Every structure is written in structure tokens, then in C-alpha cells.
Coordinates of C-alpha atoms in Angstrom, one line a residue:
M1 CA 4.2 59.3 -40.6
L2 CA 0.9 60.1 -38.9
N3 CA -0.3 56.5 -39.6
K4 CA 2.7 55.1 -37.8
V5 CA 2.1 57.3 -34.8
D6 CA -1.6 56.3 -34.8
T7 CA -0.7 52.6 -34.8
K8 CA 1.7 53.1 -31.9
Q9 CA -0.9 55.0 -30.0
A10 CA -3.4 52.3 -30.5
G11 CA -1.2 49.8 -28.8
R12 CA -0.8 51.8 -25.7
R13 CA -2.8 51.1 -22.5
N14 CA -5.8 53.1 -21.6
N15 CA -4.4 56.0 -19.5
A16 CA -7.7 56.4 -17.8
K17 CA -7.0 53.3 -15.8
P18 CA -4.1 52.3 -13.5
K19 CA -1.5 49.9 -14.6
G20 CA -1.8 46.2 -13.9
R21 CA -4.7 43.8 -13.5
Q22 CA -7.9 45.6 -12.4
L23 CA -10.0 44.6 -9.4
D24 CA -13.2 42.8 -10.3
E25 CA -15.8 43.9 -7.8
A26 CA -17.9 40.8 -8.3
A27 CA -14.9 38.6 -7.6
L28 CA -14.0 40.7 -4.5
S29 CA -17.6 40.3 -3.2
D30 CA -17.4 36.6 -3.8
V31 CA -14.0 36.3 -1.9
Q32 CA -15.4 38.4 1.0
D33 CA -18.4 36.1 1.2
L34 CA -16.1 33.0 1.3
L35 CA -13.8 34.5 4.0
R36 CA -16.7 35.9 6.0
D37 CA -15.3 36.9 9.5
A38 CA -12.0 34.9 9.2
P39 CA -9.0 37.0 10.2
R40 CA -7.2 38.2 7.1
R41 CA -3.8 36.7 8.1
R42 CA -1.1 35.6 5.7
D43 CA -0.8 32.2 7.3
L44 CA -4.4 31.4 6.2
L45 CA -3.6 32.0 2.6
I46 CA -3.7 28.3 1.6
E47 CA -7.0 27.8 3.4
F48 CA -8.5 30.8 1.6
L49 CA -7.2 29.4 -1.7
H50 CA -9.0 26.1 -0.9
L51 CA -12.2 28.0 -0.3
I52 CA -12.1 29.5 -3.8
Q53 CA -11.0 26.3 -5.5
D54 CA -13.8 24.3 -3.7
R55 CA -16.5 26.7 -4.8
H56 CA -15.5 27.3 -8.3
G57 CA -13.3 24.3 -9.3
C58 CA -10.4 26.6 -10.1
L59 CA -8.6 29.9 -9.2
S60 CA -9.4 32.5 -11.8
A61 CA -7.2 35.5 -12.3
A62 CA -10.0 37.8 -11.1
H63 CA -10.3 35.8 -7.8
L64 CA -6.5 35.8 -7.2
R65 CA -6.5 39.6 -7.7
A66 CA -9.5 40.0 -5.3
L67 CA -7.8 37.8 -2.7
A68 CA -4.6 39.9 -3.0
E69 CA -6.7 43.0 -2.3
E70 CA -8.5 41.5 0.6
L71 CA -5.3 40.2 2.3
K72 CA -3.2 43.3 1.4
L73 CA -0.6 41.1 -0.4
S74 CA 0.9 41.5 -3.8
Q75 CA -0.5 39.4 -6.6
A76 CA 2.9 37.9 -7.1
E77 CA 2.8 36.5 -3.5
I78 CA -0.6 35.0 -4.1
Y79 CA 0.4 33.5 -7.4
E80 CA 3.7 32.0 -6.3
V81 CA 1.9 30.1 -3.5
A82 CA -1.1 29.0 -5.6
S83 CA 1.1 27.8 -8.5
F84 CA 3.3 25.7 -6.1
Y85 CA 0.6 23.2 -5.2
D86 CA -0.9 20.6 -7.5
H87 CA -4.4 20.8 -6.2
F88 CA -4.9 24.5 -7.2
D89 CA -6.0 25.1 -10.8
I90 CA -5.1 28.6 -11.9
V91 CA -7.1 29.9 -14.9
R92 CA -5.7 33.0 -16.6
E93 CA -7.7 35.6 -18.6
G94 CA -9.0 34.0 -21.8
E95 CA -8.4 30.4 -20.6
N96 CA -11.1 27.8 -20.1
A97 CA -11.8 26.5 -16.7
P98 CA -11.3 22.8 -16.0
A99 CA -14.2 20.4 -16.6
P100 CA -16.6 20.4 -13.7
L101 CA -15.6 17.0 -12.5
T102 CA -12.1 15.6 -12.0
I103 CA -11.2 11.9 -11.9
R104 CA -7.7 11.4 -10.4
V105 CA -6.0 8.1 -11.0
C106 CA -3.0 7.2 -8.9
E107 CA 0.1 6.5 -11.0
S108 CA 2.4 5.6 -8.2
L109 CA 4.3 2.2 -8.3
S110 CA 1.8 -0.1 -6.6
C111 CA -1.1 1.2 -8.7
M112 CA 0.9 1.1 -12.0
M113 CA 1.7 -2.6 -11.2
A114 CA -2.1 -3.1 -10.8
G115 CA -2.9 -1.6 -14.2
A116 CA -3.3 2.1 -13.6
E117 CA -1.8 3.0 -17.1
T118 CA -4.6 0.9 -18.8
L119 CA -7.2 2.5 -16.6
I120 CA -6.0 6.0 -17.5
A121 CA -6.0 5.2 -21.2
Q122 CA -9.5 3.8 -21.0
L123 CA -10.8 6.8 -19.2
E124 CA -9.1 9.2 -21.6
D125 CA -10.7 7.3 -24.6
T126 CA -14.2 7.2 -23.2
A127 CA -14.9 10.1 -20.9
D128 CA -16.7 13.2 -22.1
K129 CA -13.8 15.8 -21.9
T130 CA -16.2 18.7 -21.6
Q131 CA -17.6 17.3 -18.4
I132 CA -14.8 15.1 -16.9
R133 CA -11.1 15.9 -16.6
I134 CA -8.8 12.8 -16.2
A135 CA -5.7 13.6 -14.1
R136 CA -2.7 11.6 -13.1
A137 CA -2.0 11.8 -9.4
P138 CA 0.9 10.7 -7.1
C139 CA 0.3 8.2 -4.3
M140 CA -3.2 8.4 -2.8
G141 CA -2.4 6.2 0.1
R142 CA -4.7 3.4 -1.0
C143 CA -1.9 1.1 -2.3
A144 CA -3.4 -2.1 -0.8
A145 CA -6.5 -1.6 -3.0
A146 CA -4.7 -0.7 -6.2
P147 CA -5.4 0.8 -8.7
A148 CA -6.8 3.7 -6.7
A149 CA -8.8 6.7 -8.0
R150 CA -10.7 9.6 -6.7
I151 CA -13.8 11.0 -8.4
G152 CA -14.6 14.4 -7.0
N153 CA -14.1 13.8 -3.3
R154 CA -15.1 10.0 -3.4
E155 CA -12.1 7.7 -3.0
V156 CA -12.4 4.5 -5.0
D157 CA -10.6 1.2 -4.4
H158 CA -9.8 -1.4 -7.2
A159 CA -11.0 1.2 -9.7
D160 CA -12.1 0.4 -13.2
S161 CA -13.2 2.8 -16.0
A162 CA -16.8 1.6 -16.3
Q163 CA -17.3 1.9 -12.5
L164 CA -15.9 5.4 -12.4
L165 CA -18.0 6.7 -15.4
T166 CA -21.1 5.2 -13.9
M167 CA -20.4 7.0 -10.7
A168 CA -19.9 10.2 -12.6
D169 CA -23.3 9.7 -14.3
N170 CA -25.0 9.0 -11.0
G171 CA -23.3 11.9 -9.1
D172 CA -21.6 9.6 -6.7
T173 CA -18.8 12.1 -6.0
D174 CA -19.1 13.2 -2.4
V175 CA -16.8 12.1 0.4
L176 CA -17.7 8.8 1.9
V177 CA -16.7 8.6 5.6
P178 CA -15.9 5.1 6.9
N179 CA -17.1 3.9 10.3
H180 CA -14.7 4.8 13.0
V181 CA -14.4 5.1 16.8
D182 CA -15.9 8.4 17.6
L183 CA -15.4 10.4 20.8
K184 CA -18.1 8.7 22.9
A185 CA -17.0 5.2 21.9
Y186 CA -13.4 6.1 22.6
R187 CA -14.2 7.5 26.1
D188 CA -16.4 4.4 26.9
L189 CA -13.2 2.3 26.2
G190 CA -11.1 4.3 28.6
G191 CA -10.0 7.0 26.3
Y192 CA -8.5 10.3 27.6
R193 CA -7.9 8.8 31.1
V194 CA -4.2 9.0 30.6
L195 CA -4.5 12.7 29.7
E196 CA -6.7 13.3 32.8
R197 CA -4.1 11.6 35.0
L198 CA -1.4 13.8 33.5
K199 CA -3.4 17.0 34.0
N200 CA -4.4 16.3 37.6
G201 CA -0.8 15.5 38.6
E202 CA -1.2 11.7 39.1
L203 CA 1.3 11.2 36.2
E204 CA 4.4 13.4 36.2
T205 CA 5.7 14.9 33.0
D206 CA 9.3 13.8 33.4
A207 CA 8.3 10.3 34.4
L208 CA 6.1 10.0 31.3
I209 CA 8.9 11.2 29.1
S210 CA 11.2 8.6 30.7
T211 CA 8.6 5.9 30.0
L212 CA 8.6 6.7 26.3
G213 CA 12.4 6.6 26.3
E214 CA 12.4 3.2 28.0
A215 CA 9.9 1.9 25.5
N216 CA 12.3 3.1 22.7
L217 CA 9.4 4.8 20.9
R218 CA 10.8 6.5 17.9
G219 CA 9.4 8.9 15.3
L220 CA 7.6 6.7 12.8
G221 CA 7.3 9.2 10.0
G222 CA 10.7 8.3 8.5
A223 CA 13.5 9.7 10.6
G224 CA 13.2 7.5 13.6
F225 CA 14.4 10.0 16.2
P226 CA 13.7 8.9 19.8
V227 CA 10.5 10.5 21.1
G228 CA 11.5 11.1 24.7
K229 CA 14.7 12.9 23.6
K230 CA 12.8 15.1 21.2
W231 CA 10.4 16.2 23.9
G232 CA 13.3 17.0 26.1
F233 CA 14.9 19.2 23.5
V234 CA 11.8 21.2 22.8
K235 CA 11.0 21.6 26.4
A236 CA 14.5 23.0 27.1
Y237 CA 13.9 26.0 24.8
P238 CA 12.0 29.0 26.2
A239 CA 8.3 29.4 25.9
P240 CA 6.0 30.0 24.1
R241 CA 6.1 26.7 22.2
L242 CA 3.9 25.1 19.6
M243 CA 3.2 21.6 18.3
T244 CA 2.6 20.3 14.8
I245 CA 1.3 17.0 13.5
N246 CA 2.5 16.0 10.1
G247 CA -0.3 14.1 8.4
D248 CA 1.2 14.6 4.9
E249 CA 1.6 10.9 4.3
G250 CA 2.9 11.2 0.7
E251 CA 5.7 8.6 0.5
P252 CA 4.6 6.2 -2.2
G253 CA 3.5 2.9 -0.7
T254 CA 2.6 4.4 2.7
F255 CA -1.0 4.3 4.1
K256 CA -0.7 3.4 7.8
D257 CA -1.6 6.9 9.0
R258 CA -4.7 6.9 6.9
H259 CA -5.7 3.5 8.2
Y260 CA -5.4 4.7 11.9
L261 CA -7.2 8.0 11.3
E262 CA -10.1 6.3 9.4
S263 CA -10.5 3.8 12.2
D264 CA -9.4 5.2 15.6
P265 CA -8.6 8.9 15.4
H266 CA -8.9 9.7 19.0
R267 CA -5.9 7.5 20.0
M268 CA -3.8 9.9 17.9
F269 CA -5.6 12.9 19.4
E270 CA -5.0 11.7 23.0
G271 CA -1.3 11.1 22.2
A272 CA -1.0 14.6 20.7
L273 CA -2.6 16.3 23.7
I274 CA -0.3 14.4 26.1
A275 CA 2.7 15.5 24.1
A276 CA 1.4 19.1 24.0
H277 CA 0.9 19.1 27.8
C278 CA 4.4 17.7 28.4
V279 CA 6.2 20.4 26.4
A280 CA 3.7 23.1 27.3
A281 CA 2.7 23.8 23.7
E282 CA 0.2 26.6 23.4
R283 CA -1.5 25.2 20.3
I284 CA -1.5 22.2 18.0
Y285 CA -1.5 22.6 14.2
L286 CA -2.6 19.4 12.4
Y287 CA -1.4 19.4 8.8
M288 CA -3.3 16.8 6.8
R289 CA -2.9 16.0 3.1
D290 CA -5.6 17.0 0.7
E291 CA -5.5 13.5 -0.9
Y292 CA -7.4 12.2 2.2
P293 CA -10.9 13.8 2.0
A294 CA -12.5 11.2 4.3
V295 CA -9.8 11.7 6.9
L296 CA -10.3 15.5 6.7
E297 CA -14.0 15.1 7.4
I298 CA -13.4 12.8 10.3
L299 CA -10.8 15.2 11.8
R300 CA -13.2 18.2 11.5
T301 CA -16.0 16.3 13.2
E302 CA -13.9 14.9 16.0
I303 CA -12.0 18.2 16.7
S304 CA -15.4 19.8 17.1
A305 CA -16.5 17.0 19.4
L306 CA -13.4 17.5 21.6
E307 CA -14.3 21.2 21.8
D308 CA -17.9 20.6 22.7
A309 CA -16.9 18.1 25.3
G310 CA -14.5 20.6 26.9
I311 CA -11.5 18.4 26.5
I312 CA -9.8 21.2 24.5
E313 CA -10.4 24.9 24.2
P314 CA -11.9 26.1 20.9
G315 CA -9.0 26.5 18.4
F316 CA -6.4 24.6 20.4
I317 CA -6.2 22.1 17.6
E318 CA -6.1 23.9 14.3
L319 CA -6.6 21.8 11.2
R320 CA -4.6 22.8 8.1
R321 CA -5.2 21.3 4.8
G322 CA -2.3 20.5 2.4
A323 CA -2.7 21.1 -1.3
G324 CA -0.8 18.3 -3.1
A325 CA 2.9 18.7 -2.4
Y326 CA 4.9 15.6 -1.3
I327 CA 7.8 17.9 -0.2
C328 CA 5.6 19.1 2.7
G329 CA 6.2 15.8 4.4
E330 CA 9.6 17.3 5.2
E331 CA 9.0 19.0 8.6
S332 CA 10.4 22.5 7.7
A333 CA 8.6 22.6 4.4
M334 CA 5.3 21.7 6.2
I335 CA 5.9 24.6 8.6
E336 CA 6.4 27.0 5.7
S337 CA 3.1 25.7 4.2
I338 CA 1.3 26.2 7.5
E339 CA 2.6 29.8 7.5
G340 CA 0.9 30.2 4.1
K341 CA 4.0 30.0 1.9
R342 CA 5.4 27.6 -0.7
G343 CA 6.6 24.4 0.9
L344 CA 10.3 25.0 0.6
P345 CA 12.5 23.2 3.1
R346 CA 14.6 25.4 5.4
H347 CA 18.3 25.3 5.8
R348 CA 19.4 23.8 9.1
P349 CA 20.5 24.7 11.7
P350 CA 18.5 26.1 13.4
Y351 CA 16.2 23.0 13.8
I352 CA 12.5 23.5 14.3
A353 CA 12.8 22.3 18.0
E354 CA 14.5 25.7 18.5
V355 CA 13.1 27.9 15.7
G356 CA 10.0 26.4 14.2
L357 CA 6.5 27.5 13.4
F358 CA 6.2 31.3 13.6
G359 CA 9.7 31.3 14.9
R360 CA 8.8 29.4 18.0
P361 CA 10.2 26.1 19.5
T362 CA 8.1 23.4 17.9
L363 CA 7.5 19.8 18.6
N364 CA 6.6 17.9 15.5
H365 CA 5.3 14.3 15.2
N366 CA 3.7 12.0 12.6
V367 CA 0.4 10.3 13.3
E368 CA 1.5 6.8 14.1
T369 CA 4.1 8.0 16.7
L370 CA 1.3 9.7 18.7
W371 CA -1.0 6.8 18.2
W372 CA 1.1 4.6 20.4
I373 CA 1.6 6.9 23.4
R374 CA -1.6 5.9 25.3
D375 CA -0.9 2.2 25.0
I376 CA 2.7 2.6 26.1
V377 CA 1.7 4.6 29.2
E378 CA -1.2 2.2 30.1
N379 CA 0.8 -1.1 29.5
G380 CA 4.3 0.0 30.5
P381 CA 7.4 0.5 28.4
Q382 CA 8.4 -3.1 28.4
W383 CA 5.1 -4.2 26.9
F384 CA 6.0 -2.2 23.8
A385 CA 9.7 -2.8 23.6
D386 CA 9.5 -6.6 24.1
Q387 CA 7.3 -7.0 21.0
G388 CA 10.2 -6.3 18.7
K389 CA 12.8 -8.7 17.5
P390 CA 16.0 -9.1 19.5
G391 CA 17.9 -5.8 19.3
H392 CA 15.0 -4.1 17.6
P393 CA 12.5 -3.0 20.3
G394 CA 8.9 -2.1 19.5
L395 CA 6.0 -2.7 17.2
R396 CA 5.7 -1.2 13.7
S397 CA 2.8 -0.7 11.3
W398 CA 3.9 -1.9 7.9
S399 CA 2.1 -0.7 4.8
V400 CA 2.5 -3.6 2.5
S401 CA 1.4 -3.6 -1.2
G402 CA 2.4 -5.1 -4.5
R403 CA 2.5 -8.7 -5.4
V404 CA 1.4 -10.3 -2.1
A405 CA -1.8 -12.3 -1.4
K406 CA -3.0 -10.1 1.4
P407 CA -1.8 -6.5 1.2
G408 CA -2.6 -4.0 3.9
V409 CA -1.4 -2.5 7.2
K410 CA 0.4 -5.2 9.1
L411 CA 1.2 -4.9 12.8
A412 CA 4.5 -6.7 13.2
P413 CA 7.8 -6.5 15.2
A414 CA 10.6 -4.1 14.5
G415 CA 13.4 -6.0 12.9
I416 CA 11.2 -8.4 11.0
T417 CA 12.6 -9.6 7.6
V418 CA 10.7 -9.1 4.4
R419 CA 10.5 -12.8 4.0
E420 CA 8.8 -13.2 7.4
L421 CA 6.5 -10.2 6.6
I422 CA 5.4 -11.9 3.3
E423 CA 4.9 -15.4 4.7
E424 CA 3.6 -14.7 8.2
H425 CA 1.6 -11.6 7.7
C426 CA 0.6 -11.3 4.0
G427 CA -0.4 -14.9 3.1
G428 CA 2.6 -15.4 0.9
M429 CA 3.0 -14.1 -2.6
A430 CA 0.0 -13.5 -4.9
E431 CA -1.0 -16.4 -7.1
G432 CA 1.2 -16.6 -10.2
H433 CA 4.0 -14.4 -8.8
S434 CA 7.4 -15.3 -7.4
F435 CA 9.4 -12.9 -5.2
K436 CA 11.9 -10.8 -7.1
A437 CA 12.6 -7.5 -5.3
Y438 CA 11.2 -5.1 -2.7
L439 CA 11.2 -1.5 -1.5
P440 CA 11.9 -1.6 2.2
G441 CA 10.9 2.0 2.9
G442 CA 8.8 3.5 0.1
A443 CA 10.3 5.3 -2.9
S444 CA 13.1 6.9 -0.9
G445 CA 14.3 3.7 0.8
G446 CA 15.8 2.0 -2.4
I447 CA 15.0 -1.3 -4.0
L448 CA 16.6 -4.6 -3.0
P449 CA 16.7 -8.1 -4.6
A450 CA 14.8 -11.1 -3.1
S451 CA 18.2 -12.6 -2.3
M452 CA 18.6 -10.0 0.4
D453 CA 15.4 -11.1 2.2
A454 CA 17.0 -11.8 5.6
I455 CA 17.9 -8.2 6.5
P456 CA 16.2 -7.0 9.7
L457 CA 13.9 -4.1 8.7
D458 CA 14.4 -1.3 11.2
F459 CA 16.2 2.0 11.7
G460 CA 20.0 1.6 11.9
D461 CA 22.9 0.0 10.1
D462 CA 21.4 -3.3 8.8
L463 CA 19.7 -1.6 5.9
F464 CA 21.9 1.5 5.8
Q465 CA 25.1 -0.5 4.9
H466 CA 23.3 -1.5 1.7
G467 CA 22.3 2.0 0.8
A468 CA 18.7 1.5 1.9
F469 CA 16.5 2.5 4.8
V470 CA 13.1 1.6 6.4
G471 CA 11.8 5.2 6.4
S472 CA 8.0 5.2 6.7
H473 CA 7.8 1.4 6.8
A474 CA 6.2 1.2 3.3
V475 CA 7.1 -2.2 1.8
V476 CA 6.3 -2.8 -1.9
I477 CA 6.8 -6.3 -3.3
L478 CA 7.8 -6.9 -6.9
S479 CA 7.7 -10.2 -8.7
E480 CA 9.4 -11.8 -11.7
N481 CA 6.5 -10.4 -13.8
D482 CA 7.8 -6.8 -13.0
S483 CA 10.6 -4.8 -14.5
V484 CA 12.9 -3.3 -11.8
K485 CA 14.1 -0.7 -14.4
D486 CA 10.5 0.4 -15.1
A487 CA 9.9 0.6 -11.4
V488 CA 12.9 2.8 -10.9
I489 CA 11.9 5.1 -13.7
N490 CA 8.4 5.4 -12.1
L491 CA 10.1 6.4 -8.8
I492 CA 12.4 8.9 -10.4
D493 CA 9.5 10.4 -12.3
F494 CA 7.8 10.9 -9.0
F495 CA 10.8 12.6 -7.5
A496 CA 11.2 14.9 -10.5
H497 CA 7.6 15.9 -10.3
E498 CA 7.7 16.5 -6.6
S499 CA 11.0 18.4 -6.3
C500 CA 10.2 21.8 -4.9
G501 CA 12.7 23.3 -7.3
Q502 CA 14.6 25.3 -4.7
C503 CA 18.0 23.7 -5.2
T504 CA 19.6 22.8 -8.6
P505 CA 21.0 19.4 -7.6
C506 CA 17.6 18.0 -6.8
R507 CA 15.6 20.0 -9.5
G508 CA 18.0 19.3 -12.3
G509 CA 19.3 16.0 -11.0
T510 CA 16.0 14.2 -10.9
E511 CA 15.0 15.4 -14.3
K512 CA 18.3 14.4 -15.8
L513 CA 18.2 10.9 -14.2
A514 CA 14.8 10.3 -15.7
K515 CA 16.2 11.2 -19.2
L516 CA 19.3 9.1 -18.8
L517 CA 17.3 6.0 -17.6
R518 CA 15.1 6.3 -20.7
A519 CA 18.0 6.8 -23.2
K520 CA 18.3 4.1 -25.9
G521 CA 21.3 1.9 -25.9
K522 CA 23.8 1.4 -23.1
L523 CA 23.2 3.5 -20.0
D524 CA 25.7 6.3 -19.3
E525 CA 26.6 5.0 -15.9
E526 CA 29.5 7.4 -15.4
T527 CA 27.1 10.4 -15.7
I528 CA 24.5 8.7 -13.6
R529 CA 27.0 8.1 -10.8
D530 CA 28.2 11.6 -11.0
L531 CA 24.7 13.0 -10.7
E532 CA 24.1 10.6 -7.7
T533 CA 27.1 12.0 -5.9
V534 CA 26.1 15.6 -6.5
M535 CA 22.5 15.1 -5.5
R536 CA 23.5 13.4 -2.2
D537 CA 26.2 15.9 -1.3
A538 CA 24.5 19.2 -2.3
S539 CA 20.7 18.8 -2.1
I540 CA 19.1 20.9 0.7
C541 CA 16.7 18.2 2.0
G542 CA 16.2 14.4 2.0
L543 CA 14.2 14.4 -1.2
G544 CA 17.2 15.1 -3.4
Q545 CA 19.6 13.2 -1.1
A546 CA 17.5 10.0 -1.2
A547 CA 16.1 10.1 -4.8
P548 CA 19.1 8.3 -6.3
N549 CA 18.7 5.3 -3.9
P550 CA 16.6 3.2 -6.3
V551 CA 18.9 4.1 -9.2
N552 CA 22.0 3.0 -7.2
H553 CA 20.4 -0.3 -6.5
L554 CA 19.4 -0.8 -10.1
L555 CA 23.0 -0.4 -11.2
T556 CA 24.3 -2.5 -8.3
Y557 CA 21.9 -5.4 -8.0
F558 CA 19.9 -5.6 -11.2
R559 CA 22.5 -5.3 -14.0
D560 CA 20.7 -7.9 -16.1
E561 CA 18.0 -5.2 -16.7
L562 CA 20.3 -2.4 -17.9

């Protein structure tokens, strides 16, 4: 009997210590050194997690415990945020840290068409696992140079395994910043004069808002809401107001914002400062995806330059870094992330124009929308509107990838057809390929057959009546060499991975669709259609509502592949 009691006693905790994970003083000291004099605010939690991840290559249990102590938050709150984002590597007690170097290979559609699966297999076969971790990654925004990879913080176009392993041996892993128009060069070309005219009263706010309305400038991140109308809504709500810029360009096939920020970032900054002035926003929060290390470096440098030049007050533009979550492209999820939380979309209403960041009325725009503002004001609304096709005012930046001869960002009219885009702007189809199908608006916009190549590509009914939309203007071209069914499975796998998990229709629906599409034998179309209906009707946000689009088109237009 005594032996049984002794065994039970041996399994008990040490009563000399408190319950729970104990604070590691060395880890606490390290966290305090990283945070230095930064205010210990909850909304900076993700920034602090990045500091730890950047220094140590992971988030140890000891460091999470120390961060909780420093921020006076529960460990559960820290853990739920850290575990939500793909770019944070949590290491529990007794687990090994990841290898010191990570090579991420994009497995999104354009890169898979360009041989990413082979590249991943070669790297897994040849890399030293003790020194290099091979990780699959969603779209890196380098679709025109597929397959894309990232080794450390170095982005690599047209990647191959030998090249990447040589770079690892040579230590070529730091961020490589491309040449771009810096502040001095931008001002020499007339930059920030529109902002100056607005501030000194030469330009009136209401007149400028009307100009954008006449130009028919719309939100170019996906929703297409009229810019002038949005500014009017936000301005109508009582101050204090804030502004956010959504740089979380995660829609597969989309890379136009990266292109503009890596070449001419101040055109976006001037547009943002004009917008902030017009709605009297007290601060701008710029949320940029972590998959763009070169862009992040450019933004840090140029924001500092703006402060040094006295164009903005220190801290007026606050850069926030995403952490690998596609869902944060949804505006309310992005706001949750800026507030230091998991990126869970909010129920609406209220909309963020009324109750947004930190509960304040918030103006939100994507990068390209802001990029056009200076040009429209300088050249007049008709200059912009008249460059579109009849009935489709404006210019658009099309991210074109896949089986075309010359992929890239193509500046072309709104309302252009995919056939015109391929032949007039992309040099035709790539050699050895014939046009079979296309994604008109990234993974969410559906997938249409080449026979439907005369549909005007723009917001509105032309695409919508076919169950498609132009979204972020990401066009991916497939050829007869490609399987549409395989492409659809790739897209559904992406949605299943990126679902935030908040609502069952999206969380369970995307996973179930992936399994049904892979099932052997005849597809269970009745169940697929039932899932599609439930996801569209009951998902909280656009991810779950749009995820069935490519599946619907597979069953409708590509039945020979079922």
C-alpha cells in the first residue's frame, strides 16, 4: 500500500513551485533587450513576435512565456496569435528548433505549372536537413518568374535546386533591394506637389473627391468600390479617424502592388497622404505582407526619408508586418491583425468606415488604388476614364502569368478581353502551348474556358453572370498541356490551408471539397453542389463564399475532365 502511495506522490508536481510554465529569466532578459523602449501595447504583439522569430529563427516556449510576462498578457493569448500565422515557428519544450536556414518554394498555381513540384522534390532529396528546411509556401507574388523561391530573405526568380543550394553554401540569403525611385528622384519629377497644393488650399478637398468620382477610380484590391464615395462615407463619421493601407497582396496570381512598390513607392505614398488629408485621418497604418522582404526594406527606408524631409511627422505612417495569412487581405481581418490579434474577419455591419481600427472610422485602400491618385489629379479625370474600353472607364494593372510568351504586369484598359490581353500585351501564347482556359481574377475569380475569350474583363455583370469576377486583376493562362481539374484542386488546397477556421462552412467546406475532388471514380456532384451552396450562403467572409467558384466552373465547363 505504501508503495502505491509513493508512486502517486512521485507523479505530483513540485509544491515548492507555482503551477504552470515557469518564467525563464534569460529568456525574459532577451525579450526585454529586443523590445527595448517600445511601448508594451497589445497591438504591437505581432511586431514583437517578429523580433523574436527574426533573432532566433523560432518562438520557443520560454520566449513566449517571457513575452506574456512583459506584456502582462496570458500565455494563451500569446499562443493563439503566434499559432495563427504561418511565418511563426513555435517550438515547445523538448522539441528541436527548425534548421537555421529555410528555403520556401511557392506551390501556387503559376509556380506549379512551371515545375515547382519537381523543384521541391529535388531540394528535399539533396538538401542537408540539419542545415536547411524546405517549406512549401503559398503565392509569393512572383508569378511572372515562376517557379519562385525564397532563401532566407532573398527572393529568387526562375529558381532551380542547384542554384538555391549554391546560394545556401555561399550565404547569399540577405534581402536584395531592387533599384527604385527614391524620395529625391520622385520630388525632382514633381512628386508631392499635389499634396502641397492640397495642404495650402490651392486644391479643395471636396473638389478633389469629385475629381476621383468623375474619373471612376475604384478600389483595385478586389471589391471595386468607388473611391470618391468611400472617402465621403468615412468623412461623414465623426473624428478621430484613421487610415489603413492593405498591402497583403496574397491572391494567387497577383503581383501588381509588389511591382509598383519595388519601382515607384512614393507615388503610392503621395496618394495615401492625399487621402488621409481629405478624410482628416490622424495616422496611417501600412500593413505589408511578410512575403515581400524587399518591399518591406524599401518602405522602411522611404518612410524614414519622408520623416527626415518633414513631409510627415514621425510615426504618422506606421508600418506593420504581416506574418503569412492570406485571410488578412480581407479588410476587417487585416484590422484585427494590426490590433495584435488573430486575423479573423468581423461580422458586418458595422463596416470599418464607421467602426474600424481601434473602433474608429477607418479609410482602407490597397496599393494600386492610391498609386493612381496623383496622375488623375494632375491630368484630369477624363484622362484616366477615357483610357478604358467603351462602358469600362479607366486603366488597370493586370498581373498576367501562366502559358503566355511575356508574362508580367500589363497596363491595359478596363474592359479588355483575355484574348486581347494575350495577343496585344503578352506576345501571344508561349511556344508549344495553345489557349485552353484562364483565371480572370486570381484563385477566387473562377476559371473559364478559352471559348469565353470575348468577355470584357472588369467589375460588373459581364463576368458575374458567368459566376466569375475580375477581383485583383490577376489573370492566369492555362494551355492544352494543363489539367483544369488539377488546377482546381491546387486552388481548393490553397483555400483549405488559408481558411481562418472561424466559421464551419468555410473551414469544413474547403477541406471536404478537396477530398471529394480527389476521390477515385465518379465525382459526387450532388454533395459538391450542396457544399457549394452552404459555403456561399453561410460563410462569414469572401474566402468561403468565393472558394467554390473554380469548382463550379470545373463541373460546368470542363466536364470532359471529371
